[in-house]
Short mmCIF file of C-alpha atoms and ligand atoms in Angstrom, two decimals:
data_model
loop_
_atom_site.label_atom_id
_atom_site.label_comp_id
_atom_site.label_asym_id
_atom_site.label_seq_id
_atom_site.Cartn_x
_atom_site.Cartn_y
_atom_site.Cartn_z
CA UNK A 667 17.43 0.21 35.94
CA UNK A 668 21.15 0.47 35.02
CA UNK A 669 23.35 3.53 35.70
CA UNK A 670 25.30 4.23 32.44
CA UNK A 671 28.45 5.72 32.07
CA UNK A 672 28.17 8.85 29.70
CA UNK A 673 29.92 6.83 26.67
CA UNK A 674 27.44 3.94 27.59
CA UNK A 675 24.50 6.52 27.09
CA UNK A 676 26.28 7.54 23.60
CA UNK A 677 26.51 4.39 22.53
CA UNK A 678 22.61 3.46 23.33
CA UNK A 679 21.40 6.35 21.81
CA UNK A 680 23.12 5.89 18.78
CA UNK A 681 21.28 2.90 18.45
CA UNK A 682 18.28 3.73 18.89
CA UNK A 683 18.62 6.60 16.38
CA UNK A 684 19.49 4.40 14.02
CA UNK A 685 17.68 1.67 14.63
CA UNK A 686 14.71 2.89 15.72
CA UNK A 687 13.65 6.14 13.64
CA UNK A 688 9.81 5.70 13.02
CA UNK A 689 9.37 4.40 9.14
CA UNK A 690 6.26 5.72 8.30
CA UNK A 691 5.64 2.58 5.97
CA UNK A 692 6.85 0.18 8.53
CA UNK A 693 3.92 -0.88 10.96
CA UNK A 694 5.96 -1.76 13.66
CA UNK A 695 5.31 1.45 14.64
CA UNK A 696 1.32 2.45 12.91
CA UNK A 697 1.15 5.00 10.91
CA UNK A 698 -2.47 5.42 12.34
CA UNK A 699 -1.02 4.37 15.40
CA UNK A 700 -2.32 7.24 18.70
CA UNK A 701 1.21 7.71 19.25
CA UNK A 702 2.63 8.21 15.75
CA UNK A 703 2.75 11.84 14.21
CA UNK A 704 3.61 12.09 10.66
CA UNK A 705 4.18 16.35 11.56
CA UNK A 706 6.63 15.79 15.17
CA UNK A 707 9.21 13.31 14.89
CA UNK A 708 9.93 14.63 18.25
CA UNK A 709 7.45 13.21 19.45
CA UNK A 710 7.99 10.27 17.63
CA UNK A 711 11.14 10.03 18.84
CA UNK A 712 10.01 9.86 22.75
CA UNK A 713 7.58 7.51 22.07
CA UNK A 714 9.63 5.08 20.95
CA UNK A 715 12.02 5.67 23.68
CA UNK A 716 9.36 5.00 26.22
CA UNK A 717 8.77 1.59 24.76
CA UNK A 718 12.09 0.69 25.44
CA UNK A 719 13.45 -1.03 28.71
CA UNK A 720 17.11 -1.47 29.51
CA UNK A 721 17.67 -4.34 31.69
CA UNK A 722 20.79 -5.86 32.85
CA UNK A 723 21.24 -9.23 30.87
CA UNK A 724 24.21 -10.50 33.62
CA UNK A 725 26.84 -8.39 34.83
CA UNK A 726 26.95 -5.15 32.74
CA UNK A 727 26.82 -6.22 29.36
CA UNK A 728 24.41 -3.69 27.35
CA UNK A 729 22.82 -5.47 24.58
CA UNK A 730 22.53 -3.26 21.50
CA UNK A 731 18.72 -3.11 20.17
CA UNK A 732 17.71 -5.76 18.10
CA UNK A 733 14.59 -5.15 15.60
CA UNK A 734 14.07 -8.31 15.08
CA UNK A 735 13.79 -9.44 18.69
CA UNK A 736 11.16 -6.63 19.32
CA UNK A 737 9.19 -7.98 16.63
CA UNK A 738 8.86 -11.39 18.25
CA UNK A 739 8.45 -10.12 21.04
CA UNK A 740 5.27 -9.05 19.57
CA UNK A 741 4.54 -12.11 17.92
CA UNK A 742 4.50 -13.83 21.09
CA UNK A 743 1.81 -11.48 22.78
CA UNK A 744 -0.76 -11.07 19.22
CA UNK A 745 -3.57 -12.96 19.30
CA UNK A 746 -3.56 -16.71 17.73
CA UNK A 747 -6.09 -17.08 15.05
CA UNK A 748 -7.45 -20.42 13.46
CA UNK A 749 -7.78 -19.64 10.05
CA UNK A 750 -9.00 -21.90 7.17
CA UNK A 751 -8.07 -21.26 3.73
CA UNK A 752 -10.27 -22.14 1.08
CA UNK A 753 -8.55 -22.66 -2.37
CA UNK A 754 -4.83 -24.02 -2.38
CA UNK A 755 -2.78 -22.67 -5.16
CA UNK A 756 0.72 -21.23 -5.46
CA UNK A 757 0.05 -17.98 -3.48
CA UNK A 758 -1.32 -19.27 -0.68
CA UNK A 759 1.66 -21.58 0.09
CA UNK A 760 3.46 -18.16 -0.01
CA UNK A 761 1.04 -17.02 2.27
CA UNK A 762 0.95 -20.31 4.96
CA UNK A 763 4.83 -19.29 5.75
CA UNK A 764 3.91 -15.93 7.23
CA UNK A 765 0.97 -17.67 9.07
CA UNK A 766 2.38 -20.32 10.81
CA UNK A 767 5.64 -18.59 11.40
CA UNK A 768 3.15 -15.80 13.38
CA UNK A 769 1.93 -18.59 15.60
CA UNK A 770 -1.86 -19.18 13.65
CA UNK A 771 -3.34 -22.47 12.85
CA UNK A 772 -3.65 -22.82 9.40
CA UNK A 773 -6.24 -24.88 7.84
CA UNK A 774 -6.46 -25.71 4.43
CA UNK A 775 -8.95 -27.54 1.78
CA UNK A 776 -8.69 -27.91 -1.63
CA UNK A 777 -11.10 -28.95 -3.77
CA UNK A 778 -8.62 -30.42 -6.13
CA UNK A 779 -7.08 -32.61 -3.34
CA UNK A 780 -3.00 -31.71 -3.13
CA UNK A 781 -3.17 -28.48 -5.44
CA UNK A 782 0.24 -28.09 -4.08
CA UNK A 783 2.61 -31.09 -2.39
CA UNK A 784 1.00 -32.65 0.29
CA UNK A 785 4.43 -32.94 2.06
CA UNK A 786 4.98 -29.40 1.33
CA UNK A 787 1.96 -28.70 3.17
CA UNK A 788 2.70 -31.31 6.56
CA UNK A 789 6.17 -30.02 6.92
CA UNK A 790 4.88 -25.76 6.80
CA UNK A 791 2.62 -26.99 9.72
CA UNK A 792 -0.64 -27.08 8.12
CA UNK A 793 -3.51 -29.14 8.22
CA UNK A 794 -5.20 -30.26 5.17
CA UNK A 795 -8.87 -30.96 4.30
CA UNK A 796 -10.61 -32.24 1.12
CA UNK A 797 -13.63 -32.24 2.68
CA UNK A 798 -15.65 -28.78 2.89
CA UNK A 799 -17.75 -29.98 6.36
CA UNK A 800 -14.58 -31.58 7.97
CA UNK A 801 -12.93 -28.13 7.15
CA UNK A 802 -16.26 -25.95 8.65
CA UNK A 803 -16.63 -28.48 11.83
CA UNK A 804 -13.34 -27.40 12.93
CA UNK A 805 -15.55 -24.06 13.02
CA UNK A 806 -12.29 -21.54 12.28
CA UNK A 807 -12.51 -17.62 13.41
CA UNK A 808 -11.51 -16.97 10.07
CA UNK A 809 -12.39 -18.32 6.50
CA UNK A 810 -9.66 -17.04 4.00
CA UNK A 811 -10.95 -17.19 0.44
CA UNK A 812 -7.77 -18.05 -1.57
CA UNK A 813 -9.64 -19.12 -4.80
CA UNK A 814 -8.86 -17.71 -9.07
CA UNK A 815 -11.06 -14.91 -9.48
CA UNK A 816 -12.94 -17.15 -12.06
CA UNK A 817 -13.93 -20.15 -9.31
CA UNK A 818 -14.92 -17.99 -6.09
CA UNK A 819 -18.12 -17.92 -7.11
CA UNK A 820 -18.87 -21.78 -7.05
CA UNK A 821 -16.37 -22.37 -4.54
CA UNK A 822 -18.21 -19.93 -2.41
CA UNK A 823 -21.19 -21.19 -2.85
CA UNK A 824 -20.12 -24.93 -2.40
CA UNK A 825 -19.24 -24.59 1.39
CA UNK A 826 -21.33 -25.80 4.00
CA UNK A 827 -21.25 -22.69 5.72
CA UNK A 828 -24.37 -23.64 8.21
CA UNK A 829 -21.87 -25.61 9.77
CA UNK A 830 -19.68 -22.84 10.66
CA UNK A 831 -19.97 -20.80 13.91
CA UNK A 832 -22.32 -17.67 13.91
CA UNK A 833 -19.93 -14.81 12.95
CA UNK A 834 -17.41 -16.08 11.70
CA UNK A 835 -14.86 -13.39 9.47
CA UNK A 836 -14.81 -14.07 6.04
CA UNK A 837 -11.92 -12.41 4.09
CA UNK A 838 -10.55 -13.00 -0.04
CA UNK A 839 -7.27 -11.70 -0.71
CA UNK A 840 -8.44 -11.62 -4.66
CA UNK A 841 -7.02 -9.00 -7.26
CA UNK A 842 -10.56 -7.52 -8.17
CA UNK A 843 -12.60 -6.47 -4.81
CA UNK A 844 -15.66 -5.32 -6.34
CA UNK A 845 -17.04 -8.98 -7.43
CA UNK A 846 -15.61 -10.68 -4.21
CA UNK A 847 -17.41 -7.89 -2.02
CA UNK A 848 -20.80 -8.10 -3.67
CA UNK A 849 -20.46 -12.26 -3.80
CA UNK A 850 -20.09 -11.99 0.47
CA UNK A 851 -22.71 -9.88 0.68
CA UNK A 852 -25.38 -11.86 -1.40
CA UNK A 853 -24.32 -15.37 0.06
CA UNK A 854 -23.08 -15.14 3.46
CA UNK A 855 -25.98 -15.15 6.17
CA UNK A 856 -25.73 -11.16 7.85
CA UNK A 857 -24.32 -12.63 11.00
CA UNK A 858 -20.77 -13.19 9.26
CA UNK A 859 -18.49 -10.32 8.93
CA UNK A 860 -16.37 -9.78 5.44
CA UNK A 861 -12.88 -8.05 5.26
CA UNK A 862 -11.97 -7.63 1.63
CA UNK A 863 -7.97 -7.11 1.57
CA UNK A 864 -6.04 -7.87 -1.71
CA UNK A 865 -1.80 -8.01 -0.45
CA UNK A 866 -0.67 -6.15 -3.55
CA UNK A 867 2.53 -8.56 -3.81
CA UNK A 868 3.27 -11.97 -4.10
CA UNK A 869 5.63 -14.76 -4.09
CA UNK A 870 8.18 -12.80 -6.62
CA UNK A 871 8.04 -8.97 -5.08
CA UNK A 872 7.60 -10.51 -1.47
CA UNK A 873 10.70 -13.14 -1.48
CA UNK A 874 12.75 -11.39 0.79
CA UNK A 875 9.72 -9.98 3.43
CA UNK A 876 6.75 -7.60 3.06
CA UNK A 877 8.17 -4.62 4.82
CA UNK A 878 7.05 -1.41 3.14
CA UNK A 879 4.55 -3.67 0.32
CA UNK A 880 1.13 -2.27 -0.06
CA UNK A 881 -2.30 -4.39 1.90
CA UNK A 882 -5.35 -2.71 0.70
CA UNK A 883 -8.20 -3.84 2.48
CA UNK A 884 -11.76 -2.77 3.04
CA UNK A 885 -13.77 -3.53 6.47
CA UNK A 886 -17.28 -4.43 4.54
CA UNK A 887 -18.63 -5.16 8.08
CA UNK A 888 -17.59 -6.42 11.14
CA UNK A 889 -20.36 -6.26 13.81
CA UNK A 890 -20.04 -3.73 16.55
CA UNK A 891 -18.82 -6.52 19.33
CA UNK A 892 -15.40 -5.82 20.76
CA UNK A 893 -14.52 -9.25 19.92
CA UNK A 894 -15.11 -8.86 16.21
CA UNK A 895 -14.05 -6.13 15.70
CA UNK A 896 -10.56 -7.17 17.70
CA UNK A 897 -10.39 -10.32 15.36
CA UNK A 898 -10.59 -8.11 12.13
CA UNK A 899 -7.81 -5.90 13.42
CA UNK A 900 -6.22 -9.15 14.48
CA UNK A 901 -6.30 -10.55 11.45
CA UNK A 902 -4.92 -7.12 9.31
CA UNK A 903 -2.13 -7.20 12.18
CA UNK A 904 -0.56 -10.15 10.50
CA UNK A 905 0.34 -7.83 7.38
CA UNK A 906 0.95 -4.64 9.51
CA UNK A 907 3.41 -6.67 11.93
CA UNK A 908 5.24 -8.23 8.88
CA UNK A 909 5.92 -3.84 7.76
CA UNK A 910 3.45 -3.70 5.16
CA UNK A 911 1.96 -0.37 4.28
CA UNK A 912 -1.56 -0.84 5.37
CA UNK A 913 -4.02 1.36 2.50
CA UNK A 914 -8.10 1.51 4.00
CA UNK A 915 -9.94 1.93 0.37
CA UNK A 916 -13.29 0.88 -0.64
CA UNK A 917 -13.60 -1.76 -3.24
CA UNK A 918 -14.24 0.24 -6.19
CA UNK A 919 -11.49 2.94 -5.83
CA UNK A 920 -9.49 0.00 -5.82
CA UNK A 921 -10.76 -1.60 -8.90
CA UNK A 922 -10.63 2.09 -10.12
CA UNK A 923 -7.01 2.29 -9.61
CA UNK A 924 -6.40 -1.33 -10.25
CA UNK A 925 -7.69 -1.04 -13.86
CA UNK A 926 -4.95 1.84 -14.18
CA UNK A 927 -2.30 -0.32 -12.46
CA UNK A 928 -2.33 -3.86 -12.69
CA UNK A 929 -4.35 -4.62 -15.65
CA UNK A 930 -1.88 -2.67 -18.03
CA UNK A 931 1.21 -4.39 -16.50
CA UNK A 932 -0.42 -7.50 -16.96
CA UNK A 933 -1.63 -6.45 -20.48
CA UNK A 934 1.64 -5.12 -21.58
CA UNK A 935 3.82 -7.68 -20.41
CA UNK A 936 1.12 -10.73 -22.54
CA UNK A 937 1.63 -8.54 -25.46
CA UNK A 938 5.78 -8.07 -25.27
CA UNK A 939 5.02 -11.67 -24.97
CA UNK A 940 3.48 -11.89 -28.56
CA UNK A 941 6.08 -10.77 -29.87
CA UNK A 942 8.61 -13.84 -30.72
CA UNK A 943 12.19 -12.70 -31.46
CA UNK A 944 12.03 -10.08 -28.38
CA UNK A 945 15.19 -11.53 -26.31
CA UNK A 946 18.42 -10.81 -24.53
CA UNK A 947 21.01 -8.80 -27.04
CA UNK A 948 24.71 -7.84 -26.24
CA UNK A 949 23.70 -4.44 -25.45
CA UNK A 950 20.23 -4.27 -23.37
CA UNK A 951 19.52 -1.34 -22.02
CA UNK A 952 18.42 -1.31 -18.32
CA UNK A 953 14.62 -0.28 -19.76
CA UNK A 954 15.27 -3.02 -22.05
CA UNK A 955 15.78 -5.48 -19.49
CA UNK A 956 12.77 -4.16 -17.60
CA UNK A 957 10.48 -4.94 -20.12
CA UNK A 958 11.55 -8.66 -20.50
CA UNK A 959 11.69 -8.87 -16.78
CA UNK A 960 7.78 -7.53 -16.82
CA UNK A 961 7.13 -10.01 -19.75
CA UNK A 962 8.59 -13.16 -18.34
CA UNK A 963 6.92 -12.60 -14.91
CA UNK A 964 3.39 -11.84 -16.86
CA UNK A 965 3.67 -14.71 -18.62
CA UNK A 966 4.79 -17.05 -15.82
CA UNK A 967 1.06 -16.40 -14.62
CA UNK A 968 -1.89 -18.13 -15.45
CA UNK A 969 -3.64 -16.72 -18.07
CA UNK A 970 -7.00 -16.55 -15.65
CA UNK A 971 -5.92 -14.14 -13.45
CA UNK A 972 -5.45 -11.86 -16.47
CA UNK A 973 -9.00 -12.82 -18.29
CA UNK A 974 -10.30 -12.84 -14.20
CA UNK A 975 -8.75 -9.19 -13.97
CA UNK A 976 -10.33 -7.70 -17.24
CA UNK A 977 -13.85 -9.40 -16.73
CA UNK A 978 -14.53 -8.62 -12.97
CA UNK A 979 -13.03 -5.56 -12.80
CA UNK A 980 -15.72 -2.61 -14.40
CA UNK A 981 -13.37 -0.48 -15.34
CA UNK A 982 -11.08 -2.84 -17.12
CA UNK A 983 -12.55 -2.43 -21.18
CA UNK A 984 -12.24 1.44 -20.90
CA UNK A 985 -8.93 0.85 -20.04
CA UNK A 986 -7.93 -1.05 -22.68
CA UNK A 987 -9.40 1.19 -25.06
CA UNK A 988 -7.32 4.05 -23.77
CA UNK A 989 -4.30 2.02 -24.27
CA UNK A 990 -5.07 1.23 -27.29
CA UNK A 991 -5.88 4.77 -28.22
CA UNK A 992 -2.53 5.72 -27.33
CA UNK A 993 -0.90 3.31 -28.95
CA UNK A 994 -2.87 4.31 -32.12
CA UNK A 995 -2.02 7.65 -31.24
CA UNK A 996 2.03 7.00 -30.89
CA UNK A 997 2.20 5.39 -34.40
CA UNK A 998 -0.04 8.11 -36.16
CA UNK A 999 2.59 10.84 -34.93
CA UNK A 1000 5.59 8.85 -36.03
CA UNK A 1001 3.87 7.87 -39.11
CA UNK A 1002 2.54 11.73 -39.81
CA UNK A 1003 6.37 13.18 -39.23
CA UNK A 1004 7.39 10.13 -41.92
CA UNK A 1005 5.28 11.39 -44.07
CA UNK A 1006 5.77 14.77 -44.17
CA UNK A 1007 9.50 13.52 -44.79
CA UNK A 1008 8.42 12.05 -47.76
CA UNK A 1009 6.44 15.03 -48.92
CA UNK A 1010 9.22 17.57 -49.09
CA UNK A 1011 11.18 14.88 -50.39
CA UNK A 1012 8.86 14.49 -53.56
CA UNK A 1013 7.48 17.86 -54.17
CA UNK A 1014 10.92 19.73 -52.22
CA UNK A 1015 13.88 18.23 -54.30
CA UNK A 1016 12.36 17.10 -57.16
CA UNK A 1017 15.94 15.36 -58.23
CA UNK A 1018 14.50 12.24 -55.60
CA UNK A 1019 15.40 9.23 -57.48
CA UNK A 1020 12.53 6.56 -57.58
CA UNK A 1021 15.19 4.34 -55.33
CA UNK A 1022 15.27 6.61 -52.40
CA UNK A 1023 11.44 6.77 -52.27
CA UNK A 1024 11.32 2.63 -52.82
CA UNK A 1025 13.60 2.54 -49.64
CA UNK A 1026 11.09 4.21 -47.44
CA UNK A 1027 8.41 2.35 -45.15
CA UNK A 1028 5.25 1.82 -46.44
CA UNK A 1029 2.60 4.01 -44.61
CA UNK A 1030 -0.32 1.93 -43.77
CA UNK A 1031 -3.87 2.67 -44.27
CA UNK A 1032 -5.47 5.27 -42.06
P1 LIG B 2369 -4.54 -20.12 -8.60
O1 LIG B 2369 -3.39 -21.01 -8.28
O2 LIG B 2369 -4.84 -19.85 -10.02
O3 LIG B 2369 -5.88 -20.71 -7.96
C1 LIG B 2369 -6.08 -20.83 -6.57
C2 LIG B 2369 -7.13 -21.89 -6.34
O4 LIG B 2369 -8.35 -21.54 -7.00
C3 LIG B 2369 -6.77 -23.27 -6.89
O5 LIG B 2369 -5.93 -23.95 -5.99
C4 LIG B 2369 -8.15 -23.89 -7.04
O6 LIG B 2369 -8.68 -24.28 -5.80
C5 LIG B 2369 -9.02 -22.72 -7.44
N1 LIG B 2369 -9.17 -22.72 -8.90
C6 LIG B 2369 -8.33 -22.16 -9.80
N2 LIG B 2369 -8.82 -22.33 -11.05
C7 LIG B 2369 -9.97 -23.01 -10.90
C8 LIG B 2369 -10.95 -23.50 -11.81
N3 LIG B 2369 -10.84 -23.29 -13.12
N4 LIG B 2369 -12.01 -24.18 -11.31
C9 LIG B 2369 -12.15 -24.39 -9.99
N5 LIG B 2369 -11.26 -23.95 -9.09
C10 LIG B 2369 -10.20 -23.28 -9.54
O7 LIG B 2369 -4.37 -18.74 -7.85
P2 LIG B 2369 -3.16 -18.16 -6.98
O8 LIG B 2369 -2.09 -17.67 -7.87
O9 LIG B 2369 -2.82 -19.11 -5.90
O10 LIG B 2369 -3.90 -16.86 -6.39
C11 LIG B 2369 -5.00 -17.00 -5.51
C12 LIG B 2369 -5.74 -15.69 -5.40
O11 LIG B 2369 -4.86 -14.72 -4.85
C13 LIG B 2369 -6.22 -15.14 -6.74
O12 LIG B 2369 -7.54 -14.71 -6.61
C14 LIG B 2369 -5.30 -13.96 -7.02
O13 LIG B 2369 -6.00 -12.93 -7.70
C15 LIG B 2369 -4.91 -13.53 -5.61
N6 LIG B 2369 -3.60 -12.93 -5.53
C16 LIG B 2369 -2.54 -13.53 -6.12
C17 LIG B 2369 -1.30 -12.95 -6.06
C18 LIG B 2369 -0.09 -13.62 -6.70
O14 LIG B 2369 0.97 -13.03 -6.74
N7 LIG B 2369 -0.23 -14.84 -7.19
C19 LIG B 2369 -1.13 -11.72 -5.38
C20 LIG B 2369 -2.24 -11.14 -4.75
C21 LIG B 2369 -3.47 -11.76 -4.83
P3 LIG B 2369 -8.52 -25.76 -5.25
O15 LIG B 2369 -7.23 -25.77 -4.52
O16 LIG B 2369 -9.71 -25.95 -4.40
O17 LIG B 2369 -8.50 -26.68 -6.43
#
């Protein structure tokens, strides 16, 4: 251990104060973790210092803390997972990066041979399959259901999953959780366990890292073995070591609070969409520009994982009612103050001229 010299100390602990303070969304240090206490950053505080080792890197030189180091550091001592992904579209090359850059093998078939670049796909690192036994024979820990809502059904039911070893962990990262989790359950033989996570982000919101984005996941089962049970937490370490918040909910409350969420972003932004001259002016306002940026990024999506959203997800018609119950509701109170306008107007100052009441809107039919 070095001796420091008092400014030394200083200088240390100011970086570790400011480097280091416990971000309760950031799980490089767990919320859940033992040692993390939401109510005593005290003793926060000391257990993160007690992580921390100050070696001598030649001579005297004190190297200030580096986050990023740490977190490799970590990389290099998780467990390595061989993980084939089932379905190749645009998210899951978003997703391959994070995987191979943690140190997993990635295996990948696609029943549509080359959804995305095949070179794209050699040069991340991963292998590709276009044959569902070749894929199974390779007999992965992990079987990552990447497939639209629409196809996991058949896609599901197309894989030769006899061929897989006994317990493998089956996990769908799928916007609705409540179809995906019932599909496991019926198909897969009871010796597999099923993680259903949805990473509530994607390519767009997660360009520049995942630190702080939402992974809600439920643990549907995972058998009682310490070895299961260490591969499902291995596998939900890959989101909590990038700094995502980690949220345990079952399936329905999140298609409860999906319904409330998603599908009216997704439903909003289609029908800005509709509308044709809605575009860039001189003077946007900043809600303005929200709007087109929430209708240009709807739109940019395939029209399935909207129609996948609204009929897998229960809750999804009541929903739309109520929106369309309030937006009934908004244009009966503007149209009810218009026409009490036009009331007083006619019966109030009776020297209205016909032109004046020509010039208002016409109110349409109740
Ligand atoms: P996608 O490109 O629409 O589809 C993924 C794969 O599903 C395709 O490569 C294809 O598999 C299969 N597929 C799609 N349509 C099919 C059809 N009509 N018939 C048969 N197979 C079909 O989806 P994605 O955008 O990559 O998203 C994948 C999953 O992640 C979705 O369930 C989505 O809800 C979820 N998710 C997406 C995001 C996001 O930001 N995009 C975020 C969180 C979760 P093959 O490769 O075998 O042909």
């Amino acid at each position: 251990m070095l001796t420091l010299s008092g400014l030394q100390e200083l200088r240390i602990r100011e970086a570790l104060h400011l480097h280091l303070r416990p971000n309760p969304i950031s799980h490089s240090f767990p919320r859940h973790s033992s040692s993390f206490s939401p109510s005593n950053p005290r003793k926060n505080r000391s257990c993160v210092y007690r992580r921390l080792c100050i070696r001598s890197l030649g001579g005297s030189a004190i190297q200030p803390y580096d986050f990023k180091t740490q977190r490799n550091e970590l990389l290099k001592k998780s467990v390595k997972l061989k993980i084939a992904i089932v379905g190749f579209g645009s998210f899951v090359l978003f997703l391959a990066k994070t995987l191979i850059r943690q140190g997993h093998t990635v295996l990948a078939y696609s029943q549509s041979k080359y959804t995305v670049n095949s070179s794209m796909l050699v040069a991340l690192g991963v292998s590709f399959y276009s044959d569902p036994h070749d894929l199974c024979e390779e007999q992965p820990e992990v079987v990552l259901l990447c497939t639209s809502i629409i196809s996991l059904e058949s896609i599901l039911k197309s894989l030769p999953l006899q061929r897989l070893k006994r317990s493998t962990l089956f996990v769908d990262v799928l916007s609705v959780k409540e179809m995906p989790k019932k599909l496991f359950l019926q198909i897969l033989p009871p010796e597999f366990d099923i993680l259903c996570t949805h990473p509530i982000f994607g390519p767009e919101s997660g360009r520049s890292g995942w630190a702080g984005l939402p992974l809600v996941y439920e643990k549907v089962r995972i058998g009682n073995e310490d070895s299961r049970i260490n591969r499902c937490n291995a596998f939900l370490k890959i989101f909590s070591q990038e700094g995502c918040r980690m949220v345990e909910m079952s399936c329905a409350e999140h298609d409860r609070y999906s319904a409330g969420t998603q599908l009216i972003t997704h439903i909003i932004g289609r029908t800005l969409g509709k509308i044709d001259d809605l575009d860039w002016t001189p003077m946007n306002t900043k809600g303005y520009e929200t709007l087109l940026n929430l209708r240009d990024n709807t739109c940019a999506d395939n029209f399935e994982l909207l129609y996948g959203l609204f009929i897998y997800n229960k809750n999804a018609l009541e929903q739309l009612q109520r929106l369309d119950m309030a937006f009934q509701s908004v244009k009966k109170q503007l149209y009810g103050h218009l026409h009490n306008e036009l009331r007083k107007q006619l019966f109030e100052n009776p020297e209205t001229n016909e032109d004046t009441v020509d010039d208002l809107p016409v109110l349409p039919p109740n």
